[in-house]
PDB file of C-alpha atoms and ligand atoms in Angstrom:
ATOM      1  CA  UNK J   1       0.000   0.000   0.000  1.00 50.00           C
ATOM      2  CA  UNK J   2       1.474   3.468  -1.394  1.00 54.00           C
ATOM      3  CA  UNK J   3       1.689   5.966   1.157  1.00 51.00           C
ATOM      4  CA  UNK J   4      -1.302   8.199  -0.685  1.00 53.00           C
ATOM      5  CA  UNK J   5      -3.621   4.672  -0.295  1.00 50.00           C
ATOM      6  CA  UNK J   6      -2.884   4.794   3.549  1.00 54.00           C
ATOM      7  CA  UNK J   7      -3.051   8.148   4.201  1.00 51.00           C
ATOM      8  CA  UNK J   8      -6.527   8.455   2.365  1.00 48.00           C
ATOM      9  CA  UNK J   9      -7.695   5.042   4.432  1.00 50.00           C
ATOM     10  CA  UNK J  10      -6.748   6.424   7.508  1.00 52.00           C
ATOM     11  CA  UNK J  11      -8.832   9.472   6.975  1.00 48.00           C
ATOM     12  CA  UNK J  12     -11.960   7.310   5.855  1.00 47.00           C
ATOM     13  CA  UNK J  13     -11.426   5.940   8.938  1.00 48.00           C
ATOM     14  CA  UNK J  14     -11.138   8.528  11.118  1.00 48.00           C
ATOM     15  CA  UNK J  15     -14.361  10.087   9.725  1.00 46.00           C
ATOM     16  CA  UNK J  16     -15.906   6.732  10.361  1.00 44.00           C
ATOM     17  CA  UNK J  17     -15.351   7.067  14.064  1.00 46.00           C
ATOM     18  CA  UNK J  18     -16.234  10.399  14.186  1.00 44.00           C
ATOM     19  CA  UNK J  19     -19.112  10.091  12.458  1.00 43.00           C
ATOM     20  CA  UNK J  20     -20.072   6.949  14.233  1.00 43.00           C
ATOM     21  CA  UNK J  21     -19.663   8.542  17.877  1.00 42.00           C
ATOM     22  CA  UNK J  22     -21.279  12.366  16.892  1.00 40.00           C
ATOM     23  CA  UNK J  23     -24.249  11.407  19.488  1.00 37.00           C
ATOM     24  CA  UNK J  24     -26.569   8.125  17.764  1.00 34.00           C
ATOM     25  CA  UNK J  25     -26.384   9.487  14.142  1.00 35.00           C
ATOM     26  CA  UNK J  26     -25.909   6.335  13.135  1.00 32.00           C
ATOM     27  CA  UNK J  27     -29.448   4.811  14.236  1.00 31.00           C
ATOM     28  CA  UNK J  28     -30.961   8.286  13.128  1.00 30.00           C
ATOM     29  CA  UNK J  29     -29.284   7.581   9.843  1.00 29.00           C
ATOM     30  CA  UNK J  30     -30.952   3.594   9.897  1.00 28.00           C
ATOM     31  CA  UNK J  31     -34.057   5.214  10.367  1.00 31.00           C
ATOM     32  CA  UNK J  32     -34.582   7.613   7.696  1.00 32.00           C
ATOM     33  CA  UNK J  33     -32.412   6.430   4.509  1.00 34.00           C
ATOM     34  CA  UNK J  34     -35.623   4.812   2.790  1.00 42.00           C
ATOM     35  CA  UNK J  35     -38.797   6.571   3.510  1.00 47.00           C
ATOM     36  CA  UNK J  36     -41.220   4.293   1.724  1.00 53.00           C
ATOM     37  CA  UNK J  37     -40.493   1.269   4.356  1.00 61.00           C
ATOM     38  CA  UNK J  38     -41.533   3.559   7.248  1.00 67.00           C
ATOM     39  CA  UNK J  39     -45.480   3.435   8.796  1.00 68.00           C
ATOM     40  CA  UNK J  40     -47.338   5.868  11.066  1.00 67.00           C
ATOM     41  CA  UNK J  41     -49.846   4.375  12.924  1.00 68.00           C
ATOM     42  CA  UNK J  42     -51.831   6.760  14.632  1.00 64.00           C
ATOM     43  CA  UNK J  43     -54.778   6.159  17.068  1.00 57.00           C
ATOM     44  CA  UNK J  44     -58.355   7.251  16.151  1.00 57.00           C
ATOM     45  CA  UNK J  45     -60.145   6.544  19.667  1.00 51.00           C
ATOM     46  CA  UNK J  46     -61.006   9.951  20.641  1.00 46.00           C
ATOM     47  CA  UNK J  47     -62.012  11.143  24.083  1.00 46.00           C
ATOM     48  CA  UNK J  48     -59.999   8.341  25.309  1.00 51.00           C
ATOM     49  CA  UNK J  49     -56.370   8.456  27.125  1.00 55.00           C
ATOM     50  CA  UNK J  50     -55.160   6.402  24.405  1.00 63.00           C
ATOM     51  CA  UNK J  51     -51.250   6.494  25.035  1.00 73.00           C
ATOM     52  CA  UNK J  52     -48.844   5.178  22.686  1.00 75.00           C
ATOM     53  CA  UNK J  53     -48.267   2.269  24.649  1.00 80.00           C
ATOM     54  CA  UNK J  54     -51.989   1.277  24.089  1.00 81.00           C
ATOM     55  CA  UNK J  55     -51.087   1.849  20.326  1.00 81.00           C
ATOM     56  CA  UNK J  56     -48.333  -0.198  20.739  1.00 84.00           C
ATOM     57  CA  UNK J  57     -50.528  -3.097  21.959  1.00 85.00           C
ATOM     58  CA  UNK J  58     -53.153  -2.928  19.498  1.00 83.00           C
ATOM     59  CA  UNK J  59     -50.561  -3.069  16.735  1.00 84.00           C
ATOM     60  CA  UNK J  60     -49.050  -6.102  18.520  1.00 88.00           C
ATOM     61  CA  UNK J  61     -52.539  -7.776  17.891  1.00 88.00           C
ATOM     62  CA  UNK J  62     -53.173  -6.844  14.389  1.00 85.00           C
ATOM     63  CA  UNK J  63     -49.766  -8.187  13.222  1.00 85.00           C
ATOM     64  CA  UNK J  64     -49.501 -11.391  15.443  1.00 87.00           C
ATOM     65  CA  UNK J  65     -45.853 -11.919  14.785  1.00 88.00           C
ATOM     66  CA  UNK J  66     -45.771 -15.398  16.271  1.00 91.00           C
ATOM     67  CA  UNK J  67     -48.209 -16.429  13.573  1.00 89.00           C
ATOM     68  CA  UNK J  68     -47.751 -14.091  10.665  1.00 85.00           C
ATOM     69  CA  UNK J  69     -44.005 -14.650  10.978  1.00 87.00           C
ATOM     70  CA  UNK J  70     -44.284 -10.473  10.314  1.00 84.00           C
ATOM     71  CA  UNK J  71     -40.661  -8.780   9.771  1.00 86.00           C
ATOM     72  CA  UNK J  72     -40.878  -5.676  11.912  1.00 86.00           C
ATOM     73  CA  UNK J  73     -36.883  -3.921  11.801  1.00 82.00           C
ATOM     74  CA  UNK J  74     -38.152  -1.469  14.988  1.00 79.00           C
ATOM     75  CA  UNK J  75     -40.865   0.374  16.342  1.00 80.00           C
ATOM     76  CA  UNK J  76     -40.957   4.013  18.020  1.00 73.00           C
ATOM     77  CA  UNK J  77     -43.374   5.919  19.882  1.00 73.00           C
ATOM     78  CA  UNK J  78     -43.843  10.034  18.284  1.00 68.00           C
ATOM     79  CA  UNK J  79     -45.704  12.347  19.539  1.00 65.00           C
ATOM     80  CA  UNK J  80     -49.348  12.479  19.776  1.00 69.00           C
ATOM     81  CA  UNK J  81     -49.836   8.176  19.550  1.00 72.00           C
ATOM     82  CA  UNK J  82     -48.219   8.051  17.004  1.00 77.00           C
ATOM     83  CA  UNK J  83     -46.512   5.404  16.456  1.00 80.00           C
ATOM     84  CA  UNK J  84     -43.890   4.725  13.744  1.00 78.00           C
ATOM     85  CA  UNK J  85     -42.890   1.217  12.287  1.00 82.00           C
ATOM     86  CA  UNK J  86     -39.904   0.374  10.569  1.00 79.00           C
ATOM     87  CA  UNK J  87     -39.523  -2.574   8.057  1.00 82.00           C
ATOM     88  CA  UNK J  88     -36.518  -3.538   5.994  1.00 79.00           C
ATOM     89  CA  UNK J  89     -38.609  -3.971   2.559  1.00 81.00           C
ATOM     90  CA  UNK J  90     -41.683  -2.846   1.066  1.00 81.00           C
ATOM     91  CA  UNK J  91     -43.253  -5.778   1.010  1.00 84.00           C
ATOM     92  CA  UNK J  92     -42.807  -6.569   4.942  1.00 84.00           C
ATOM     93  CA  UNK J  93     -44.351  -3.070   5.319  1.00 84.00           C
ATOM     94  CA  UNK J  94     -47.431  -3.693   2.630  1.00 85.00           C
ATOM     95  CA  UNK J  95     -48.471  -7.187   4.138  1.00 84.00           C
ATOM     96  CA  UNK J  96     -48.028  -5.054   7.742  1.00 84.00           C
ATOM     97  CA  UNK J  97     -49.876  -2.538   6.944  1.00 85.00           C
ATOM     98  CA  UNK J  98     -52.488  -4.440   5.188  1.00 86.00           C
ATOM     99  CA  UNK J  99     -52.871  -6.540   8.888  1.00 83.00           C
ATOM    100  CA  UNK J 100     -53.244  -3.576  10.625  1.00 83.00           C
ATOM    101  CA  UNK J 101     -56.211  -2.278   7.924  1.00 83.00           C
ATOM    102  CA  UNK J 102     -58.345  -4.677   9.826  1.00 80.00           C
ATOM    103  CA  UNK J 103     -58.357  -2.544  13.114  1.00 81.00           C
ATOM    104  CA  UNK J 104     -60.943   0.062  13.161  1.00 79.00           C
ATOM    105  CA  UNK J 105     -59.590   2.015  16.138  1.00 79.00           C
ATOM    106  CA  UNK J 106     -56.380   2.709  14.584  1.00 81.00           C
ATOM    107  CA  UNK J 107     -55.255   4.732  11.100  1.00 82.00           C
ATOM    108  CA  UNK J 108     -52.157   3.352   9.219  1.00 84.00           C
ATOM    109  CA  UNK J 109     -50.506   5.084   6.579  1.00 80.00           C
ATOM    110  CA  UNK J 110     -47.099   5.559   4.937  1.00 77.00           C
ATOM    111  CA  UNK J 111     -44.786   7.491   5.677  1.00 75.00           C
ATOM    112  CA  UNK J 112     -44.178  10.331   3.460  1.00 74.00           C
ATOM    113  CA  UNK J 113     -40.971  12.201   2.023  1.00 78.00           C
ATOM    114  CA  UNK J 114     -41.047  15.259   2.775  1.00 86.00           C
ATOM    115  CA  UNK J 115     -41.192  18.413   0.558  1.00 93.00           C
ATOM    116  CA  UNK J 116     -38.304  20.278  -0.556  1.00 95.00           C
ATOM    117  CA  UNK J 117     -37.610  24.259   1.278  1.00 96.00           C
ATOM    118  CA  UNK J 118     -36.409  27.283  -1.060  1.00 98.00           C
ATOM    119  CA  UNK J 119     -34.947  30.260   0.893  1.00 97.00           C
ATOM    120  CA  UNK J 120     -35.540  33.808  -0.504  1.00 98.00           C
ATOM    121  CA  UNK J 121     -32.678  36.201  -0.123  1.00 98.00           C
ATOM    122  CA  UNK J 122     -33.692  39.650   1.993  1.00 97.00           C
ATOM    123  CA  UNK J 123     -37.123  40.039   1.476  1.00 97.00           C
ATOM    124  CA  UNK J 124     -38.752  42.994   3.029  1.00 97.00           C
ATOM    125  CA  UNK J 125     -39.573  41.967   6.447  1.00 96.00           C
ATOM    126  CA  UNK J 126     -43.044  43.609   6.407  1.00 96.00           C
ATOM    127  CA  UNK J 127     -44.588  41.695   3.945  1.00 97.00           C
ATOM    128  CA  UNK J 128     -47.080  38.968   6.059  1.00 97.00           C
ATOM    129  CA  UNK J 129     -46.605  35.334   5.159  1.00 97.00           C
ATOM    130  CA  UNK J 130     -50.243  35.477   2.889  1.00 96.00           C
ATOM    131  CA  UNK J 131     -48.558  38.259   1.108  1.00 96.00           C
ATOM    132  CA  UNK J 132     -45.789  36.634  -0.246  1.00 97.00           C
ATOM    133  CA  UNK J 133     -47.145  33.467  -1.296  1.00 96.00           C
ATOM    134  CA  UNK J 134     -49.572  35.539  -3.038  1.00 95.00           C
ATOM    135  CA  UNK J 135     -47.195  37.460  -4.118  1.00 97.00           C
ATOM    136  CA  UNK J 136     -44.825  34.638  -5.461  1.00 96.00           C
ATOM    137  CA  UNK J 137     -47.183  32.602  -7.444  1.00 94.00           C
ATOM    138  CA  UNK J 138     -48.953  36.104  -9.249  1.00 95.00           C
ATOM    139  CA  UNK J 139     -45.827  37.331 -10.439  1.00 97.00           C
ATOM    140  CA  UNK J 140     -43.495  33.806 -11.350  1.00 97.00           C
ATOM    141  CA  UNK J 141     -46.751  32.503 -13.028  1.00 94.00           C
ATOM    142  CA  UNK J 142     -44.190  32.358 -16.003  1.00 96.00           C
ATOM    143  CA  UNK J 143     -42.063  30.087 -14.739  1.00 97.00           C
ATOM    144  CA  UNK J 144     -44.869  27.079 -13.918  1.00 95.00           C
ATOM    145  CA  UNK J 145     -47.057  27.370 -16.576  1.00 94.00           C
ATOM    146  CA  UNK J 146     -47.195  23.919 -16.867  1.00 94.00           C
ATOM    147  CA  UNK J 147     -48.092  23.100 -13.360  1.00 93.00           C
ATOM    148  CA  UNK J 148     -51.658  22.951 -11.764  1.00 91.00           C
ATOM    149  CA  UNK J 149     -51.292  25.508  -8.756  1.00 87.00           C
ATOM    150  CA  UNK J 150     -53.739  24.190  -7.178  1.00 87.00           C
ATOM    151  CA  UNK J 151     -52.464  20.677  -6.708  1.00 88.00           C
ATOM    152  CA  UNK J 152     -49.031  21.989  -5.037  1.00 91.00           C
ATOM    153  CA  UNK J 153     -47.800  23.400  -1.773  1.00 92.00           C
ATOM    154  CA  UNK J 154     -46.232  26.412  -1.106  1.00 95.00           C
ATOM    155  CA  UNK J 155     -46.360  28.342   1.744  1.00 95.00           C
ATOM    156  CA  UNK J 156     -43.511  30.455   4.258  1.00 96.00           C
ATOM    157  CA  UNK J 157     -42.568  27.593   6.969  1.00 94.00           C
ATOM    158  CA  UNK J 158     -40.465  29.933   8.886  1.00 93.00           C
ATOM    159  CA  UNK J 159     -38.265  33.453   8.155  1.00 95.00           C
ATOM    160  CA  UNK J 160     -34.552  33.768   8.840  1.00 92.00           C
ATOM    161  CA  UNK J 161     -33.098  36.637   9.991  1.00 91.00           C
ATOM    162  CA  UNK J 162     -31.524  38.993   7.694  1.00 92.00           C
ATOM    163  CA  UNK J 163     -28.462  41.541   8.903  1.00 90.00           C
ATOM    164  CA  UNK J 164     -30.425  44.119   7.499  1.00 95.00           C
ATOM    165  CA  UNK J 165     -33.269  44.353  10.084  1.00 94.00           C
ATOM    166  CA  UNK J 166     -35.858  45.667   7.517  1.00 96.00           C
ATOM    167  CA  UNK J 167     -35.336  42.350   5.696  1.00 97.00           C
ATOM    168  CA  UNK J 168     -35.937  38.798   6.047  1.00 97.00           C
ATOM    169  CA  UNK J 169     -35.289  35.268   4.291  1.00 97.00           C
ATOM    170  CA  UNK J 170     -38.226  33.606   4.390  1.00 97.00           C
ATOM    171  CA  UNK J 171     -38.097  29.575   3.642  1.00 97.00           C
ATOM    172  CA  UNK J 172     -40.993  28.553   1.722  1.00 97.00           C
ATOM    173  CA  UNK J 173     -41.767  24.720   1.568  1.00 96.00           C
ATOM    174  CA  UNK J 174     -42.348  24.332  -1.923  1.00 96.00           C
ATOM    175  CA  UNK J 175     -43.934  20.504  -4.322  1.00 94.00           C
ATOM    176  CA  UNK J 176     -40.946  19.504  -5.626  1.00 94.00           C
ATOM    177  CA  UNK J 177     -41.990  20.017  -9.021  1.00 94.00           C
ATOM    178  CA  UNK J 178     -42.261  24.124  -8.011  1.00 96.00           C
ATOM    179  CA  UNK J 179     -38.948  23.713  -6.104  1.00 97.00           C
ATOM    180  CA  UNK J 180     -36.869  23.104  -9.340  1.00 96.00           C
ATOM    181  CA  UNK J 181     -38.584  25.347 -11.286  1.00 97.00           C
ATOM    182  CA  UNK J 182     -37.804  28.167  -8.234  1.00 97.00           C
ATOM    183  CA  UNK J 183     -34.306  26.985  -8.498  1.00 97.00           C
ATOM    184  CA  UNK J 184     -33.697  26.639 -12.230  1.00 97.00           C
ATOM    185  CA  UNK J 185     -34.989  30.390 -12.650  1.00 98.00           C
ATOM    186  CA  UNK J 186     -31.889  31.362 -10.011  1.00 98.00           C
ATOM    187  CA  UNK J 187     -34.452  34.563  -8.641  1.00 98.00           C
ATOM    188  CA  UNK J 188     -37.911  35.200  -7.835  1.00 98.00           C
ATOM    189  CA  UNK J 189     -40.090  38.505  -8.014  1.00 98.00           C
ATOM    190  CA  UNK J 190     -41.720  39.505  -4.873  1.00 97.00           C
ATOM    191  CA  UNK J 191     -43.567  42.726  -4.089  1.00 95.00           C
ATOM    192  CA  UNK J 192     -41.028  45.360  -5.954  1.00 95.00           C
ATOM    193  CA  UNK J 193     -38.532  43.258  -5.941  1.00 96.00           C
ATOM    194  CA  UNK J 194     -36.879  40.477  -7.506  1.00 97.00           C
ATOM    195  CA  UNK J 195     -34.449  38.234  -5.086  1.00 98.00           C
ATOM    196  CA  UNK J 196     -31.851  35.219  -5.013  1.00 98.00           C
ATOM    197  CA  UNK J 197     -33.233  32.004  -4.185  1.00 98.00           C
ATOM    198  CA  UNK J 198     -31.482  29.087  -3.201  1.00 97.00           C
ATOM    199  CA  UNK J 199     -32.067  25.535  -1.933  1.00 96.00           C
ATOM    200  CA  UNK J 200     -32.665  25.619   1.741  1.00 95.00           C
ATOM    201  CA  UNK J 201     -31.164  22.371   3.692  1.00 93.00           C
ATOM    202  CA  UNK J 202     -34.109  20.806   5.888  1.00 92.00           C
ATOM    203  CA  UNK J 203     -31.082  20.408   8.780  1.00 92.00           C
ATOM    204  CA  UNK J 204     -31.526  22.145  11.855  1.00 90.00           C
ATOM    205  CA  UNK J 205     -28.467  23.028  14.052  1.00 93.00           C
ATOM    206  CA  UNK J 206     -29.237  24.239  17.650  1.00 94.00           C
ATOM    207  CA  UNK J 207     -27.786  27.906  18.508  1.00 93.00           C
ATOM    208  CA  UNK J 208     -27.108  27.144  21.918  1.00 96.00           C
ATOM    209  CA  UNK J 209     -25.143  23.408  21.955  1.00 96.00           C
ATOM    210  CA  UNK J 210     -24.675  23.201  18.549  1.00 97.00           C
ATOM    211  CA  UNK J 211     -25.914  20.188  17.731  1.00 94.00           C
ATOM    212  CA  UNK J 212     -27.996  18.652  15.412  1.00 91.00           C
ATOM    213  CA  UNK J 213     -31.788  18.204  14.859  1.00 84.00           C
ATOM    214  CA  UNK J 214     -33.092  20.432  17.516  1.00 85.00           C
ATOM    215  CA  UNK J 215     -33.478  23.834  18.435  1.00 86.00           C
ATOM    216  CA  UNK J 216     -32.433  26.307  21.004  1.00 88.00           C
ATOM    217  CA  UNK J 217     -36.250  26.471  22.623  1.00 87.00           C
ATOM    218  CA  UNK J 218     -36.021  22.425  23.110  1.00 88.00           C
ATOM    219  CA  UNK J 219     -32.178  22.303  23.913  1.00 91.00           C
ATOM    220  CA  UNK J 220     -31.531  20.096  27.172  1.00 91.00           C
ATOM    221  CA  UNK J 221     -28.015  22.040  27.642  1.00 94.00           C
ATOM    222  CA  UNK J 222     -27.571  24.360  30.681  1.00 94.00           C
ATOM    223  CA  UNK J 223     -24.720  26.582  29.055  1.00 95.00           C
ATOM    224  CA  UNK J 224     -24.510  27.863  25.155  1.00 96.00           C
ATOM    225  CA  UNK J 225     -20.976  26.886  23.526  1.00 97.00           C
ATOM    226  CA  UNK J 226     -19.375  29.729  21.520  1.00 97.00           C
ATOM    227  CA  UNK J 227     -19.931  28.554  17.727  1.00 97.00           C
ATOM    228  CA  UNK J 228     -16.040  30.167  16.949  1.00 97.00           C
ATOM    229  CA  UNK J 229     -14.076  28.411  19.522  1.00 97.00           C
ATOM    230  CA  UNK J 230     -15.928  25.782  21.320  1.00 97.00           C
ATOM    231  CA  UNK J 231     -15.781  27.848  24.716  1.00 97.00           C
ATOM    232  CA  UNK J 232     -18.412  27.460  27.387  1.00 96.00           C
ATOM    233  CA  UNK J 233     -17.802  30.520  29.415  1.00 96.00           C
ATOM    234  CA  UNK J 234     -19.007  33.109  26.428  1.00 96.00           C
ATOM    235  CA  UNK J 235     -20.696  33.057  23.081  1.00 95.00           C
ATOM    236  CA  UNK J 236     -19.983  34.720  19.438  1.00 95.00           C
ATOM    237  CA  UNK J 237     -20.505  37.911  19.915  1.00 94.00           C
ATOM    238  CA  UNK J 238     -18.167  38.476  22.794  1.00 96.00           C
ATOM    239  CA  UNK J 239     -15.908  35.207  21.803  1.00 97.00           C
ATOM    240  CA  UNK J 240     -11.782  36.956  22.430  1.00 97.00           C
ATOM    241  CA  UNK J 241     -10.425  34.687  19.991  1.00 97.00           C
ATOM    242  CA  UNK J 242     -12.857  35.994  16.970  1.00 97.00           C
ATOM    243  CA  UNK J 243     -11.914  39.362  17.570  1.00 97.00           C
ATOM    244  CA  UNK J 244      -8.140  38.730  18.117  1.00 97.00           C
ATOM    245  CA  UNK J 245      -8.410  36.776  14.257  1.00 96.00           C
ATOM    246  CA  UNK J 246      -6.807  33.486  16.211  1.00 97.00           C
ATOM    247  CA  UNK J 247      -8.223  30.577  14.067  1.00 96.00           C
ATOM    248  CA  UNK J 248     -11.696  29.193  14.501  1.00 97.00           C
ATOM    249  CA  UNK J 249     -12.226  25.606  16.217  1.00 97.00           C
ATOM    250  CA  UNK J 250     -15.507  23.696  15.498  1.00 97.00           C
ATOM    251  CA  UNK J 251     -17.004  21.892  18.381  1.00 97.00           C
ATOM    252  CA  UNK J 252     -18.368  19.303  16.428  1.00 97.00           C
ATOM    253  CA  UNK J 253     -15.076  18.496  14.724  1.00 97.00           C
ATOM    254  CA  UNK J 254     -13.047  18.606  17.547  1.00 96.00           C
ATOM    255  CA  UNK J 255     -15.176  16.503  19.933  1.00 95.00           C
ATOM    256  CA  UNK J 256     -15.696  13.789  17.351  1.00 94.00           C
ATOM    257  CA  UNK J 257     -11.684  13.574  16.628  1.00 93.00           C
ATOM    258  CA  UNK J 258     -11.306  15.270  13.814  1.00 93.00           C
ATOM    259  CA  UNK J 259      -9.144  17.640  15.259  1.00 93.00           C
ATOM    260  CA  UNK J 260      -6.659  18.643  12.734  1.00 94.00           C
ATOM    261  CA  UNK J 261      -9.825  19.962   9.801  1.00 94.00           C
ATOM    262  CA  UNK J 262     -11.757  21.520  13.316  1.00 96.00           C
ATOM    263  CA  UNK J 263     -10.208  25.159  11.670  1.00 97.00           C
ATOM    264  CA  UNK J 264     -13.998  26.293  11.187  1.00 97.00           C
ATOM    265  CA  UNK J 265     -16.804  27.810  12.956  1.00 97.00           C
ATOM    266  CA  UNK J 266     -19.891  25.170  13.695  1.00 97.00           C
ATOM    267  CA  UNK J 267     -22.390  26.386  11.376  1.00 95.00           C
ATOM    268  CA  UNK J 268     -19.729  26.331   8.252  1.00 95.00           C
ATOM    269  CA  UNK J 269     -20.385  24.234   5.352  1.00 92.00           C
ATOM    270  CA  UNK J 270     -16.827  23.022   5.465  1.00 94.00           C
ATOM    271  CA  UNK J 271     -17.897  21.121   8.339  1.00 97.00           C
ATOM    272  CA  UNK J 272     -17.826  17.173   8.223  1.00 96.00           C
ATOM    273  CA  UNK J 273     -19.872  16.438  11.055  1.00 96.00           C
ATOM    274  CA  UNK J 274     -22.220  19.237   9.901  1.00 96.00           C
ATOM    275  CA  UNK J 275     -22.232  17.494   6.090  1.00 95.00           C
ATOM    276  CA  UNK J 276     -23.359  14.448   7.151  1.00 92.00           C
ATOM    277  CA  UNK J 277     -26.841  15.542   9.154  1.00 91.00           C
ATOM    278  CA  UNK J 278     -26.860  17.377   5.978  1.00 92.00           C
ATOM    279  CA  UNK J 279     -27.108  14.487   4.488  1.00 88.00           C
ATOM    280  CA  UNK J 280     -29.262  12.559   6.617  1.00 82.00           C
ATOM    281  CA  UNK J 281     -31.600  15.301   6.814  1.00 84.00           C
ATOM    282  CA  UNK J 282     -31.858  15.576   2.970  1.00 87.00           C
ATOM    283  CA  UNK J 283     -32.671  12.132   2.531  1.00 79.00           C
ATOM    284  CA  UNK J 284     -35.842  12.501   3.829  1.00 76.00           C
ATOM    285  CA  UNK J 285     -36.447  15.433   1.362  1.00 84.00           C
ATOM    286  CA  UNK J 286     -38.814  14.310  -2.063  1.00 82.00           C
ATOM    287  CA  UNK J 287     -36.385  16.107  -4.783  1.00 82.00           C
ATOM    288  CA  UNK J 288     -37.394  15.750  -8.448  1.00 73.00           C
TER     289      UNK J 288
HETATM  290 ZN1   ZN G   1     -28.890  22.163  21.729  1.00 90.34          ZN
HETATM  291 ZN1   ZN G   2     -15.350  31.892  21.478  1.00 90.34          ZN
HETATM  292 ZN1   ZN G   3     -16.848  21.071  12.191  1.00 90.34          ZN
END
């Protein structure tokens, strides 16, 4: 083995194990890659205390492993009874779900993929979420022609702050078919103006910890970690090392032993452990 062969398989490896011990990405990752083989079984007995547990029972039932020989891969409880099943093929999830069809107190259905986001570059902040769907569709009309409106979705799922306070970047959740067409075009008109669009990752990175798949609101941490330099005793805006230019060091990157590349802040896009929720999180997304 050259010396080019090793060096490269020692890096796969080290991203392995850093990928493998960045919290349980790995079972996240299990559970999303294939969409289609996922169920949501949700519970239709109203007025009742009907926990997830009870959900769990009634599905036990219905599918009568010991006799159906049924192929569940795992089970997990959501929110509101829901409850989500996970089986390695299609076909173990049909003949499931079919089972479960016979129960009148629950509601089975497939999980779906989810629909692709499209961030708008500094809209003017005033503008009310009606407005700019309204707004959007009147004045692209060009660019789906094609497309039956009225069969899509589009509408603002949440606004990012822009630097400039009058502004905003609102992230509309768009039918993939409407996505591409967004993102072929490169700009959308809005209002009196005519903006940057670009694909918006579905990933969400908490402000506070800075890890991955929650927010700031929900996060279970005590202290927020300074996104520049991995310090707990101060955050970005006051973080000594930013404004004496000493390098950046990613939390992420550095706890997961990837030490040497860690020369980044934690929300950058350079960022391995960042790429690879990126990744998991866009595999749930329905691109065309
Ligand atoms: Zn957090
Ligand atoms: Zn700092
Ligand atoms: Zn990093």
């Amino acid at each position: 083995m050259d010396l080019a062969t090793r060096e490269a398989n020692e890096l796969l490896l080290k991203g392995k194990e850093a990928l493998e011990s960045a919290g349980n990405m790995k079972r996240e990752a299990a559970e999303i890659t294939n969409p289609t083989t996922e169920s949501h079984v949700d519970s239709l007995l109203k007025g009742q205390t009907h926990t997830g547990e009870h959900v769990l029972q009634i599905i036990r039932e219905a599918i009568d492993t010991k006799k159906s020989g049924a192929k569940v891969e795992r089970v997990r409880k959501a929110r509101n009874q829901k409850v989500i099943l996970k089986c390695s093929t299609k076909e173990d999830m049909e003949a499931i779900q079919n089972k479960m069809r016979s129960r009148k107190e629950i509601k089975v259905e497939a999980a779906k993929a989810a629909n692709p986001l499209l961030i708008m570059k500094g809209v003017m902040a005033y503008h009310k979420d009606a407005d700019i769907i309204e707004n959007v569709l009147a004045q692209n009309k060009h660019l789906v022609k094609d497309i039956n409106l009225k069969e899509v979705t589009i509408r603002v799922r949440y606004r990012k702050r822009a630097r400039n306070q009058l502004q905003c970047h609102p992230v509309l959740e768009l039918s993939p078919s409407v996505h591409k067409r967004f993102l072929e075009a490169g700009k959308l008109y809005i209002d009196l103006q005519k903006v940057a669009v670009y694909d918006q990752s579905p990933l969400v990175q908490c402000a506070k910890c800075l890890g991955f798949g929650h927010t700031k609101a929900v996060c279970g941490e005590k202290t927020a970690t300074c996104s520049y330099c991995a310090d707990k005793t101060h955050e970005w805006e006051k973080c000594p090392r930013r404004k004496q230019n000493e390098e950046p060091k990613c939390k992420n990157c550095w706890e997961n032993g990837i030490k040497t590349e860690a020369n980044h802040e934690a929300f950058s896009n350079k960022c391995k452990v960042r790429q690879k929720w990126d990744e998991i999180a866009r595999s749930r997304i329905a691109y065309c």
